[in-house]
Coordinates of C-alpha atoms in Angstrom, one line a residue:
Chain X
M5 CA -38.7 -52.1 71.4
Q6 CA -35.8 -54.1 70.1
T7 CA -32.5 -52.3 70.0
G8 CA -30.2 -55.2 69.1
P9 CA -29.8 -56.7 65.7
N10 CA -32.8 -58.6 64.4
P11 CA -32.3 -62.2 65.3
D12 CA -34.0 -63.5 62.2
K13 CA -31.7 -61.4 60.0
T14 CA -28.6 -62.5 62.0
A15 CA -29.6 -66.1 61.5
L16 CA -30.1 -65.5 57.8
R17 CA -26.7 -64.0 57.5
H18 CA -25.2 -67.0 59.2
R19 CA -26.9 -69.3 56.8
T20 CA -26.0 -67.4 53.7
G21 CA -22.5 -67.0 55.1
T22 CA -21.9 -70.8 55.4
S23 CA -23.9 -71.9 52.4
H24 CA -20.9 -71.9 50.0
Q25 CA -18.4 -73.4 52.4
D26 CA -17.1 -76.9 52.4
P27 CA -19.5 -79.7 53.5
L28 CA -19.8 -80.3 57.2
A29 CA -17.9 -83.7 57.2
V30 CA -14.9 -82.1 55.6
R31 CA -14.9 -79.3 58.1
V32 CA -15.2 -81.6 61.0
I33 CA -12.4 -83.8 59.8
L34 CA -10.1 -80.9 59.1
I35 CA -10.8 -79.4 62.5
F36 CA -10.3 -82.7 64.2
L37 CA -7.0 -83.3 62.5
T38 CA -5.8 -79.8 63.4
L39 CA -6.8 -80.3 67.0
L40 CA -5.2 -83.7 67.1
F41 CA -2.0 -82.4 65.7
F42 CA -2.0 -79.4 67.9
G43 CA -2.8 -81.5 71.0
G44 CA -0.3 -84.2 70.3
F45 CA 2.6 -82.2 69.0
V46 CA 2.2 -78.8 70.7
F47 CA 0.0 -78.8 73.7
L48 CA 0.9 -82.2 75.2
P49 CA 4.6 -81.7 75.2
L50 CA 4.3 -78.2 76.7
A51 CA 2.0 -79.5 79.4
L52 CA 4.4 -82.3 80.1
V53 CA 7.2 -79.8 80.6
F54 CA 5.2 -78.2 83.4
A55 CA 4.0 -81.6 84.7
E56 CA 7.5 -83.0 84.9
G57 CA 8.8 -79.7 86.4
F58 CA 6.2 -79.9 89.2
R59 CA 6.5 -83.7 89.7
K60 CA 8.4 -83.4 92.9
G61 CA 6.3 -80.5 94.1
A62 CA 6.4 -76.7 93.9
A63 CA 9.2 -76.5 96.4
V64 CA 11.6 -78.4 94.1
Y65 CA 10.4 -76.4 91.1
I66 CA 11.1 -73.1 92.7
E67 CA 14.4 -74.4 94.2
S68 CA 15.5 -75.5 90.7
I69 CA 14.8 -72.1 89.3
R70 CA 16.3 -70.2 92.1
E71 CA 19.4 -72.2 92.2
P72 CA 22.5 -70.1 91.5
Y73 CA 23.5 -72.0 88.3
A74 CA 20.0 -71.6 86.9
I75 CA 20.0 -67.9 87.7
A76 CA 23.5 -67.6 86.1
A77 CA 22.3 -69.4 83.0
L78 CA 19.2 -67.1 82.7
E79 CA 21.4 -64.1 83.1
L80 CA 23.8 -65.3 80.4
T81 CA 20.9 -66.0 78.1
L82 CA 19.3 -62.6 78.6
T83 CA 22.7 -60.9 78.3
T84 CA 23.4 -62.6 75.1
A85 CA 20.0 -61.7 73.7
A86 CA 20.5 -58.1 74.9
I87 CA 23.8 -57.8 72.9
V88 CA 22.8 -59.9 69.9
V89 CA 19.4 -58.3 69.1
P90 CA 20.5 -54.7 68.9
L91 CA 23.6 -55.6 66.9
N92 CA 21.6 -57.7 64.5
A93 CA 19.0 -55.0 64.2
V94 CA 21.8 -52.6 63.1
F95 CA 23.4 -55.1 60.7
G96 CA 20.0 -56.2 59.4
V97 CA 18.9 -52.6 58.6
A98 CA 22.2 -51.9 57.0
A99 CA 22.1 -55.0 54.9
A100 CA 18.4 -54.5 53.9
W101 CA 19.1 -50.8 53.1
A102 CA 22.0 -51.7 50.9
V103 CA 20.2 -54.5 49.1
S104 CA 16.9 -52.7 48.6
K105 CA 17.9 -49.1 47.9
F106 CA 21.0 -49.5 45.8
T107 CA 22.1 -51.4 42.8
F108 CA 25.6 -52.8 42.8
R109 CA 27.7 -55.7 41.5
G110 CA 27.3 -58.9 43.5
K111 CA 24.0 -57.9 45.0
T112 CA 22.4 -61.3 44.3
F113 CA 25.4 -63.0 45.8
L114 CA 25.0 -60.9 49.0
V115 CA 21.4 -61.8 49.2
S116 CA 22.1 -65.5 49.0
L117 CA 24.9 -65.0 51.6
L118 CA 22.3 -63.6 54.0
D119 CA 20.6 -67.0 54.0
L120 CA 23.7 -68.9 54.8
P121 CA 23.2 -68.9 58.6
F122 CA 19.8 -70.5 57.9
A123 CA 21.2 -73.1 55.6
V124 CA 24.2 -74.1 57.7
S125 CA 23.5 -76.4 60.6
P126 CA 24.0 -74.5 63.9
V127 CA 26.6 -77.1 65.1
I128 CA 28.7 -76.4 62.1
A129 CA 28.3 -72.7 62.7
G130 CA 29.7 -73.2 66.2
L131 CA 32.5 -75.3 64.8
I132 CA 33.4 -72.6 62.3
F133 CA 34.1 -70.2 65.2
V134 CA 36.0 -72.8 67.2
L135 CA 38.2 -73.4 64.2
L136 CA 38.6 -69.7 63.5
L137 CA 39.0 -68.4 67.1
G138 CA 40.0 -71.4 69.2
S139 CA 43.2 -71.3 71.3
R140 CA 45.0 -73.6 68.9
T141 CA 44.5 -71.4 65.9
T142 CA 46.8 -68.5 64.9
L143 CA 44.2 -65.9 65.5
G144 CA 43.0 -67.5 68.7
S145 CA 46.5 -67.9 70.2
W146 CA 47.4 -64.3 69.3
L147 CA 44.2 -63.1 71.0
G148 CA 45.0 -65.3 73.9
E149 CA 48.4 -63.8 74.3
H150 CA 46.7 -60.4 74.6
G151 CA 44.4 -61.8 77.3
I152 CA 41.3 -62.1 75.1
K153 CA 39.5 -65.4 75.3
L154 CA 36.6 -65.8 72.9
I155 CA 35.9 -69.5 72.7
F156 CA 34.5 -71.2 75.8
S157 CA 33.5 -67.8 77.2
T158 CA 30.7 -65.3 76.8
P159 CA 32.0 -63.5 73.7
G160 CA 32.1 -66.8 71.8
I161 CA 28.5 -67.4 72.7
V162 CA 27.5 -64.0 71.6
I163 CA 29.4 -64.4 68.3
A164 CA 27.9 -67.7 67.6
T165 CA 24.4 -66.5 68.4
L166 CA 25.0 -63.4 66.2
F167 CA 25.8 -65.6 63.3
V168 CA 22.8 -67.9 63.7
T169 CA 20.3 -65.1 64.1
F170 CA 21.8 -62.7 61.6
P171 CA 19.2 -63.2 58.7
F172 CA 16.0 -62.5 60.7
V173 CA 16.0 -58.7 60.6
A174 CA 17.4 -58.4 57.1
R175 CA 15.0 -61.0 55.7
E176 CA 12.0 -59.2 57.2
L177 CA 13.1 -55.8 55.9
I178 CA 14.2 -56.5 52.4
P179 CA 10.8 -57.2 50.8
L180 CA 9.2 -54.4 52.8
M181 CA 11.8 -51.8 51.8
E182 CA 11.8 -53.0 48.2
S183 CA 8.0 -52.6 48.0
Q184 CA 8.3 -49.1 49.4
G185 CA 10.8 -48.1 46.8
R186 CA 13.2 -45.1 46.8
E187 CA 10.9 -42.3 45.9
E188 CA 10.2 -41.1 49.4
E189 CA 13.9 -40.9 50.2
E190 CA 14.6 -39.1 46.9
A191 CA 11.8 -36.6 47.7
A192 CA 13.4 -36.0 51.1
V193 CA 16.8 -35.5 49.5
T194 CA 15.4 -32.9 47.0
L195 CA 13.9 -31.1 50.0
G196 CA 17.3 -30.7 51.4
A197 CA 17.5 -33.5 54.0
K198 CA 20.9 -34.9 55.0
G199 CA 21.5 -38.6 55.0
W200 CA 20.8 -39.3 58.6
Q201 CA 17.7 -37.1 58.4
V202 CA 16.4 -39.1 55.5
F203 CA 17.0 -42.3 57.5
S204 CA 15.6 -41.2 60.8
I205 CA 12.6 -39.2 59.5
V206 CA 11.6 -41.1 56.4
T207 CA 13.1 -44.6 56.2
L208 CA 13.1 -45.7 59.8
P209 CA 9.4 -44.8 60.6
N210 CA 8.4 -46.6 57.4
I211 CA 10.0 -49.9 58.5
R212 CA 9.5 -49.7 62.2
W213 CA 7.0 -52.5 62.6
G214 CA 8.9 -54.8 60.2
L215 CA 12.1 -54.0 62.2
L216 CA 10.5 -54.8 65.5
Y217 CA 9.0 -58.0 64.1
G218 CA 12.4 -59.1 62.9
M219 CA 14.0 -58.2 66.2
I220 CA 11.5 -60.4 68.1
L221 CA 12.1 -63.4 65.8
C222 CA 15.8 -62.7 66.4
M223 CA 15.4 -62.6 70.1
A224 CA 13.3 -65.8 70.2
R225 CA 16.0 -67.6 68.3
S226 CA 18.9 -66.2 70.3
I227 CA 17.2 -67.3 73.6
G228 CA 16.6 -70.8 72.4
E229 CA 19.7 -71.4 70.4
F230 CA 21.4 -74.7 71.4
G231 CA 23.6 -76.2 68.7
A232 CA 26.0 -73.4 67.9
V233 CA 26.2 -72.2 71.5
S234 CA 26.8 -75.7 72.7
V235 CA 30.0 -76.0 70.6
V236 CA 31.5 -72.7 71.6
S237 CA 30.5 -72.5 75.2
G238 CA 32.4 -75.3 76.9
H239 CA 29.5 -75.9 79.3
I240 CA 31.1 -74.3 82.3
R241 CA 28.5 -74.1 85.0
G242 CA 27.7 -70.7 86.3
M243 CA 30.0 -69.3 83.6
T244 CA 29.2 -70.2 80.1
N245 CA 25.9 -72.1 80.4
T246 CA 22.9 -70.7 78.8
I247 CA 19.4 -71.9 79.7
P248 CA 19.1 -74.5 76.9
L249 CA 22.6 -75.8 77.8
H250 CA 21.7 -75.9 81.5
V251 CA 18.5 -77.9 80.7
E252 CA 20.5 -80.4 78.8
I253 CA 23.1 -80.8 81.5
L254 CA 20.4 -81.3 84.2
Y255 CA 18.7 -83.8 81.9
S256 CA 21.8 -85.8 81.3
E257 CA 22.4 -86.0 85.0
Y258 CA 18.9 -87.6 85.4
N259 CA 17.8 -84.6 87.3
Y260 CA 14.5 -84.5 85.4
A261 CA 12.4 -82.3 87.7
A262 CA 15.0 -79.5 87.8
S263 CA 15.6 -79.9 84.0
F264 CA 11.9 -79.5 83.2
A265 CA 11.5 -76.7 85.7
V266 CA 14.3 -74.7 84.0
A267 CA 12.9 -75.6 80.6
S268 CA 9.6 -74.1 81.7
I269 CA 11.4 -70.7 81.9
L270 CA 12.1 -71.1 78.2
V271 CA 8.5 -71.9 77.5
F272 CA 7.4 -68.8 79.3
L273 CA 9.9 -66.7 77.3
A274 CA 8.6 -68.3 74.1
L275 CA 5.0 -67.7 75.0
A276 CA 5.8 -64.1 75.8
T277 CA 7.5 -63.8 72.4
I278 CA 4.5 -65.3 70.6
V279 CA 2.1 -62.8 72.3
V280 CA 4.3 -59.8 71.4
R281 CA 4.8 -61.2 67.9
S282 CA 1.0 -61.5 67.3
I283 CA 0.6 -57.9 68.4
M284 CA 3.3 -56.9 66.1
E285 CA 1.8 -58.9 63.2
N286 CA -1.4 -57.0 63.7
A287 CA 0.3 -53.7 63.7
L288 CA 2.3 -54.7 60.6
H289 CA -0.8 -55.8 58.8
N290 CA -2.7 -52.6 59.6
Q291 CA 0.2 -50.6 58.4
Q292 CA 0.4 -52.4 55.1
Q293 CA -3.3 -51.9 54.6
T294 CA -2.9 -48.2 55.0
Q295 CA 0.0 -48.1 52.5
F296 CA -0.6 -46.8 49.1
Chain L
M16 CA 16.2 -19.1 37.2
S17 CA 17.4 -20.2 33.8
I18 CA 18.4 -23.8 33.1
E19 CA 21.1 -24.7 30.6
I20 CA 21.7 -28.3 29.7
K21 CA 25.0 -28.7 27.8
H22 CA 25.8 -31.9 25.8
V23 CA 24.4 -34.3 28.4
T24 CA 24.9 -38.0 27.7
K25 CA 23.8 -40.9 29.8
R26 CA 24.3 -44.5 29.0
Y27 CA 22.9 -47.6 30.7
A28 CA 24.0 -51.1 30.0
G29 CA 22.7 -51.8 26.5
Y30 CA 21.2 -48.5 25.6
T31 CA 21.8 -44.8 25.5
A32 CA 19.2 -42.9 27.5
L33 CA 20.4 -39.5 26.6
D34 CA 22.5 -38.8 23.5
N35 CA 24.3 -35.4 23.6
I36 CA 21.3 -33.3 24.7
S37 CA 21.6 -29.5 24.8
L38 CA 18.7 -27.4 25.9
N39 CA 18.0 -23.9 27.4
V40 CA 15.0 -23.1 29.6
D41 CA 14.4 -19.4 30.2
T42 CA 13.5 -18.0 33.6
G43 CA 9.8 -18.3 34.4
D44 CA 9.0 -20.7 31.5
L45 CA 6.9 -23.8 31.8
V46 CA 8.5 -26.4 29.5
A47 CA 7.3 -29.8 28.6
L48 CA 9.6 -32.7 27.8
L49 CA 7.4 -34.8 25.6
G50 CA 8.2 -38.2 24.3
P51 CA 7.2 -41.9 24.3
S52 CA 8.1 -43.9 27.4
G53 CA 11.7 -45.0 27.5
C54 CA 12.9 -42.0 25.4
G55 CA 15.0 -40.6 28.2
K56 CA 12.9 -37.7 29.3
T57 CA 12.6 -38.8 33.0
T58 CA 16.4 -39.5 33.1
L59 CA 17.0 -35.9 31.9
L60 CA 14.7 -34.6 34.6
R61 CA 16.5 -36.6 37.3
I62 CA 19.9 -35.4 36.1
I63 CA 18.7 -31.8 36.3
A64 CA 17.5 -32.5 39.9
G65 CA 20.8 -34.2 40.8
L66 CA 19.2 -37.5 41.5
D67 CA 21.2 -39.0 38.7
T68 CA 24.6 -38.0 37.3
P69 CA 25.3 -37.7 33.6
D70 CA 28.2 -39.6 32.0
S71 CA 29.2 -36.4 30.3
G72 CA 28.0 -32.9 29.8
S73 CA 26.9 -30.3 32.4
I74 CA 23.8 -28.7 33.9
F75 CA 23.9 -24.9 34.6
L76 CA 21.4 -23.3 36.9
E77 CA 21.5 -19.5 36.7
E78 CA 24.8 -19.7 34.9
R79 CA 26.3 -21.8 37.7
D80 CA 27.6 -25.3 36.9
T81 CA 25.7 -27.6 39.2
T82 CA 26.6 -30.9 37.6
G83 CA 28.4 -32.5 40.5
I84 CA 26.3 -30.9 43.2
P85 CA 24.1 -33.4 45.1
A86 CA 20.4 -33.1 45.0
R87 CA 20.1 -31.9 48.6
E88 CA 22.1 -28.7 47.9
K89 CA 20.5 -27.9 44.5
N90 CA 17.3 -26.4 45.9
V91 CA 15.2 -27.9 43.2
G92 CA 11.6 -28.9 43.7
F93 CA 10.7 -32.4 42.4
V94 CA 7.2 -33.8 42.0
F95 CA 7.0 -37.5 41.5
Q96 CA 4.6 -39.5 39.3
H97 CA 3.4 -41.5 42.3
Y98 CA 3.4 -38.5 44.7
A99 CA 6.1 -40.0 47.1
L100 CA 4.5 -38.3 50.1
F101 CA 5.9 -39.5 53.4
R102 CA 3.3 -42.0 54.3
H103 CA 3.7 -41.8 58.1
L104 CA 3.5 -38.0 58.2
N105 CA 0.3 -36.0 58.0
V106 CA -0.2 -33.4 55.3
F107 CA 1.1 -30.5 57.5
D108 CA 4.3 -32.4 58.4
N109 CA 4.8 -33.4 54.8
V110 CA 4.7 -29.8 53.6
A111 CA 6.8 -28.6 56.6
F112 CA 9.5 -31.3 56.0
G113 CA 11.8 -29.3 53.8
L114 CA 11.8 -26.4 56.3
R115 CA 12.3 -28.5 59.4
V116 CA 15.3 -30.4 58.1
R117 CA 17.3 -27.2 57.6
P118 CA 20.2 -26.5 59.9
S119 CA 19.2 -24.4 62.9
Q120 CA 20.9 -21.2 61.6
T121 CA 18.6 -21.1 58.5
R122 CA 15.6 -22.9 59.9
P123 CA 12.5 -20.6 60.2
S124 CA 10.8 -20.4 63.5
K125 CA 7.9 -22.6 64.4
N126 CA 5.4 -19.8 63.7
E127 CA 7.0 -19.0 60.4
I128 CA 6.9 -22.6 59.3
R129 CA 3.3 -22.9 60.3
D130 CA 2.4 -19.7 58.3
R131 CA 4.3 -20.9 55.3
V132 CA 2.7 -24.3 55.3
V133 CA -0.8 -22.9 55.8
Y134 CA -0.2 -20.4 53.0
L135 CA 1.0 -23.2 50.6
L136 CA -1.9 -25.5 51.5
K137 CA -4.3 -22.6 50.8
L138 CA -2.5 -22.1 47.4
V139 CA -3.1 -25.8 46.5
Q140 CA -6.6 -25.7 48.1
M141 CA -5.8 -28.4 50.6
E142 CA -5.9 -26.3 53.8
W143 CA -8.8 -28.4 55.1
A144 CA -6.6 -31.6 55.1
V145 CA -3.7 -30.5 57.5
K146 CA -4.3 -33.4 59.8
R147 CA -5.0 -36.1 57.2
Y148 CA -2.6 -38.8 56.2
P149 CA -1.6 -39.4 52.6
S150 CA -3.5 -42.7 52.6
Q151 CA -6.7 -40.8 53.3
L152 CA -6.4 -38.6 50.2
S153 CA -7.3 -39.2 46.6
G154 CA -4.6 -39.2 43.9
G155 CA -5.3 -35.6 42.8
Q156 CA -5.2 -34.4 46.4
R157 CA -2.0 -36.2 47.1
Q158 CA -0.4 -34.6 44.1
R159 CA -1.4 -31.2 45.2
V160 CA 0.1 -31.8 48.6
A161 CA 3.2 -33.0 46.9
L162 CA 3.4 -29.8 44.9
A163 CA 2.9 -27.7 48.1
R164 CA 5.7 -29.7 49.7
A165 CA 8.0 -29.1 46.8
L166 CA 7.2 -25.4 46.8
A167 CA 7.8 -25.0 50.6
V168 CA 11.5 -24.7 50.2
N169 CA 11.2 -21.9 47.6
P170 CA 12.9 -24.0 44.8
K171 CA 14.7 -22.2 42.1
V172 CA 13.2 -24.6 39.6
L173 CA 10.3 -27.0 39.8
L174 CA 10.6 -30.4 38.1
L175 CA 7.5 -32.6 37.6
D176 CA 7.9 -36.2 36.5
E177 CA 4.6 -37.3 34.8
P178 CA 2.7 -35.5 37.5
F179 CA -0.8 -36.3 36.3
S180 CA -0.4 -39.7 34.6
A181 CA -1.5 -41.7 37.6
L182 CA -4.8 -39.8 37.8
D183 CA -8.0 -40.4 36.0
A184 CA -8.9 -38.3 32.9
K185 CA -11.2 -35.7 34.5
V186 CA -9.0 -35.0 37.5
R187 CA -6.0 -34.9 35.2
Q188 CA -7.5 -32.2 33.0
E189 CA -8.7 -30.2 36.1
L190 CA -5.2 -30.4 37.7
R191 CA -3.6 -29.5 34.4
R192 CA -5.6 -26.2 34.1
W193 CA -5.0 -25.5 37.8
L194 CA -1.3 -26.0 37.5
R195 CA -1.2 -23.6 34.5
K196 CA -2.9 -21.0 36.6
L197 CA -0.7 -21.6 39.5
H198 CA 2.4 -21.2 37.3
D199 CA 1.0 -17.9 35.9
D200 CA 0.7 -16.8 39.6
I201 CA 4.1 -17.8 41.0
H202 CA 6.2 -18.0 37.9
V203 CA 8.8 -20.5 39.0
T204 CA 10.8 -22.0 36.1
S205 CA 9.3 -25.4 35.6
I206 CA 10.0 -28.5 33.5
F207 CA 7.5 -31.3 33.3
V208 CA 7.8 -34.6 31.7
T209 CA 4.9 -36.2 29.9
H210 CA 4.0 -38.7 27.2
D211 CA 0.7 -37.1 26.7
Q212 CA 0.8 -34.7 23.7
E213 CA -2.5 -33.1 24.7
E214 CA -1.1 -32.3 28.2
A215 CA 2.0 -30.8 26.7
L216 CA 0.1 -28.7 24.1
E217 CA -2.3 -27.4 26.7
L218 CA 0.0 -26.7 29.5
A219 CA 3.5 -25.7 28.2
D220 CA 5.0 -22.5 27.0
R221 CA 7.5 -24.5 25.1
I222 CA 7.6 -28.2 24.1
V223 CA 10.7 -30.3 23.7
V224 CA 10.0 -33.4 21.8
I225 CA 12.4 -36.2 22.7
N226 CA 12.8 -39.6 21.0
K227 CA 15.5 -42.2 21.7
G228 CA 17.6 -39.9 23.8
R229 CA 17.7 -37.1 21.2
I230 CA 15.7 -33.9 20.9
E231 CA 13.6 -34.1 17.7
Q232 CA 12.2 -30.6 17.9
Q233 CA 11.5 -27.7 20.3
G234 CA 9.3 -24.7 20.1
S235 CA 6.0 -23.3 21.2
P236 CA 3.0 -25.7 21.2
Q237 CA 1.7 -24.0 18.0
E238 CA 5.0 -24.2 16.2
V239 CA 5.5 -27.8 17.1
Y240 CA 2.0 -28.8 16.2
D241 CA 1.6 -26.8 13.0
H242 CA 5.2 -27.2 11.7
P243 CA 6.5 -30.5 12.8
A244 CA 10.2 -30.8 12.0
N245 CA 10.0 -34.5 11.0
A246 CA 7.8 -37.5 10.6
F247 CA 8.2 -38.6 14.3
V248 CA 7.0 -35.3 15.7
Y249 CA 4.1 -35.2 13.3
N250 CA 3.1 -38.7 14.2
F251 CA 3.6 -38.2 18.0
L252 CA 1.6 -35.0 18.3
G253 CA -1.8 -36.4 17.4
N254 CA -3.7 -38.8 15.3
V255 CA -2.5 -38.9 11.8
N256 CA -3.1 -40.7 8.5
V257 CA 0.1 -41.9 6.9
F258 CA 0.5 -42.9 3.2
H259 CA 3.7 -44.5 2.0
G260 CA 4.5 -44.2 -1.7
R261 CA 6.9 -43.2 -4.4
L262 CA 7.8 -39.5 -5.0
R263 CA 7.0 -37.9 -8.3
D264 CA 7.5 -34.2 -8.8
G265 CA 7.1 -33.4 -5.2
K266 CA 3.9 -35.5 -5.0
V267 CA 3.5 -38.9 -3.5
L268 CA 2.1 -41.7 -5.6
V269 CA 0.2 -44.1 -3.5
G270 CA -1.3 -46.9 -5.5
D271 CA -2.7 -45.0 -8.5
H272 CA -3.5 -41.9 -6.4
L273 CA -1.3 -38.8 -6.5
I274 CA -1.2 -36.9 -3.2
E275 CA -0.5 -33.3 -3.5
A276 CA 1.9 -32.0 -0.9
G277 CA 0.9 -29.0 1.0
K278 CA 4.4 -28.9 2.5
R279 CA 7.6 -30.8 1.7
I280 CA 10.3 -31.6 4.3
G281 CA 13.4 -33.7 3.6
H282 CA 15.7 -34.6 0.8
H283 CA 14.5 -33.7 -2.7
E284 CA 16.3 -36.5 -4.3
A285 CA 14.7 -39.2 -2.2
E286 CA 12.7 -41.9 -4.0
H287 CA 10.3 -42.8 -1.3
G288 CA 8.1 -40.5 0.8
Q289 CA 5.3 -40.4 3.2
A290 CA 2.3 -38.1 3.2
F291 CA 0.9 -37.2 6.6
I292 CA -2.5 -35.7 7.1
R293 CA -4.4 -35.2 10.4
P294 CA -8.0 -36.3 10.5
H295 CA -9.3 -32.8 10.8
E296 CA -7.3 -31.6 7.8
I297 CA -9.2 -33.9 5.4
G298 CA -11.9 -32.4 3.3
I299 CA -15.1 -34.3 2.8
S300 CA -17.8 -33.4 0.3
R301 CA -20.7 -34.8 -1.7
I302 CA -19.5 -33.4 -5.0
R303 CA -16.0 -33.5 -6.6
S304 CA -14.2 -30.3 -5.6
G305 CA -10.7 -30.8 -7.2
K306 CA -9.0 -33.1 -9.7
N307 CA -7.1 -34.9 -6.9
D308 CA -10.2 -35.9 -5.0
I309 CA -10.5 -39.5 -4.1
V310 CA -13.7 -41.4 -4.1
G311 CA -14.4 -43.3 -0.9
F312 CA -17.2 -44.9 1.1
I313 CA -18.1 -44.3 4.7
R314 CA -17.5 -47.4 6.6
D315 CA -18.2 -46.2 10.1
I316 CA -19.3 -43.0 11.8
R317 CA -18.3 -42.2 15.4
L318 CA -19.5 -39.5 17.7
M319 CA -16.5 -37.9 19.4
G320 CA -18.0 -35.0 21.4
G321 CA -18.0 -31.9 19.2
Q322 CA -16.4 -33.7 16.2
I323 CA -17.6 -36.6 14.1
G324 CA -15.1 -39.3 13.2
L325 CA -15.4 -41.0 9.8
E326 CA -13.7 -44.2 8.8
L327 CA -13.4 -44.0 5.0
E328 CA -12.7 -46.9 2.7
T329 CA -11.1 -46.2 -0.7
A330 CA -10.1 -48.4 -3.6
G331 CA -6.5 -47.2 -3.8
F332 CA -5.4 -47.4 -0.2
D333 CA -5.1 -50.6 1.8
K334 CA -5.7 -48.9 5.1
P335 CA -9.0 -47.0 5.9
I336 CA -8.6 -43.2 6.2
E337 CA -9.6 -41.5 9.5
A338 CA -11.3 -38.2 9.0
E339 CA -12.8 -35.7 11.5
I340 CA -15.5 -33.2 10.5
P341 CA -17.5 -30.7 12.7
R342 CA -20.9 -31.9 13.8
E343 CA -22.5 -29.2 11.7
T344 CA -20.8 -30.2 8.5
W345 CA -21.9 -33.8 9.1
R346 CA -25.5 -32.7 9.6
N347 CA -25.5 -30.4 6.5
L348 CA -24.0 -33.2 4.3
E349 CA -26.5 -35.7 5.7
L350 CA -23.9 -38.4 5.7
S351 CA -24.7 -41.9 6.7
R352 CA -22.9 -45.2 6.6
G353 CA -22.2 -46.6 3.1
D354 CA -22.5 -43.2 1.4
E355 CA -20.1 -42.3 -1.3
V356 CA -18.0 -39.1 -0.7
F357 CA -15.1 -37.2 -2.2
I358 CA -12.0 -37.0 -0.1
T359 CA -9.6 -34.1 -0.4
L360 CA -6.0 -34.7 0.8
D361 CA -4.4 -31.5 -0.4
R362 CA -3.3 -30.3 3.0
A363 CA -1.0 -33.3 3.5
T364 CA 2.6 -32.8 4.5
V365 CA 5.1 -34.9 2.7
F366 CA 8.2 -36.2 4.4
T367 CA 11.0 -37.9 2.5
G368 CA 13.8 -40.0 3.9
D369 CA 14.1 -43.3 5.6
Y370 CA 11.9 -42.6 8.7
V371 CA 9.7 -45.6 9.5
I372 CA 6.9 -45.6 11.9

């Protein structure tokens, strides 16, 4: 007795399944090109990061990672992300809410402003904040007199990262919230719900996957941000160095092994982000399929 | 709970959605706001609910001015065209929503909420679906859950915005009858918006015909259907043949045919007029029955359920005349395509004035 699928039928299904696809040669070439590109531009560099990191042996690798400056850089990077991601989640939800659920003057202008951080080079973004808050400016010197130092310190790094990663959450949520419309919120209001109840019981659950997805993109960018942070940080070791900056300093000191070892931390963070992201994407996809 | 709408006006950029509308709805009535899309009927419903604010005028619920009161405090049940169920909550939680969001002093206990929800779901025949999510229900089922959800908070008035228009014909008719029965049972003052004259005629106690932000006519379905106040209402409430022509002694001269007016509405001095006649008001016979009879040929015969639709071609009119006769008459007259018949238009209503369809 055969309990599995009939092998003949399975084979038939395979044949009919592929009969209307592209010819074999086209498929082989496309797959080959994809693999070549993937291997040359993604896999090889990533592998090299680890190879270089371990070139002088595991001891050096571990030492480079455990070194106080590296630990400080990791701490600063994670602290920055921990501040930036929640703040941008709040800003992003507020912006998306305003844009998608209300009509007001200057809405189109606001939407295009949301893209500004993407359009402006991160280095320029960093410079903007130096020019705005640096110790030689009016605002900066006034703040300095009151003992607040923003540029060349952690707050400056947070502010620059906030700016650069601002659009991720809002961009993710606006199309989602626009497609969901206002009717559910209106229904909640006619049933007597107060503003925060409408938001927490109706709006937030409807956008939760999109919000998480946007936050993950925001986190990935805030961990890896180099340009804007580089300008505002001042590169003070153990104080204002994030991981990307630390990697760059080690590299310019010809300390390649340590540089790549620390860089591998970034790779791990990025890989973890991609895994979480693909899980989110699936969840988001499933949710959209069950929408009506 | 009576509803009084006093001189409500609402303008949007470029057009006037509501132009000085005044309307009274008596307690326990089921009223239809009927009109073509874009006539302002949904805007009016949203203003009553407090989801929109009028530019001027006021809304009284039970003799209390509620114009500035936000929707949340109005205690009005609203049913949306596309159901607007909370997609991430199951049927039970959807219906319980309005009770659960109440402040703790007025919120019923868990058991009371459960009893109320179960009672309502039984009322709308959806008690089997408590654990289902909206996406697992058909359109008709969703709309019934939406109705239960709106009724959960004991609304003073129930407002329904094109509640059945997203459903297919059979479900629509079923739900329509069911809603009428439900209304007879619970008697909550209700207003529903529709562009479907059949729905309004079948369901409503009173019909308010709206066009371009103004009320054209209001009255019982029979009044509105049998005595349309103007050409728009006549035309909107069902299929109709329209003949444009010159007026002569209260009759309309179309080509070289004189159409006798059963009724005349409008200015007596007007030069031009239109004769309206519904397909089923047209008389068809094999022999001449009156001096105004028109000779025509049957161009097409259509089976329309119990009725037979005839497309008649005549020498004097440029458009074919649509007539409807009972199946029995059709059989007795032994009509077939190409036959010559005599057409009686004596029951036409003549409107004068500048109305153009």
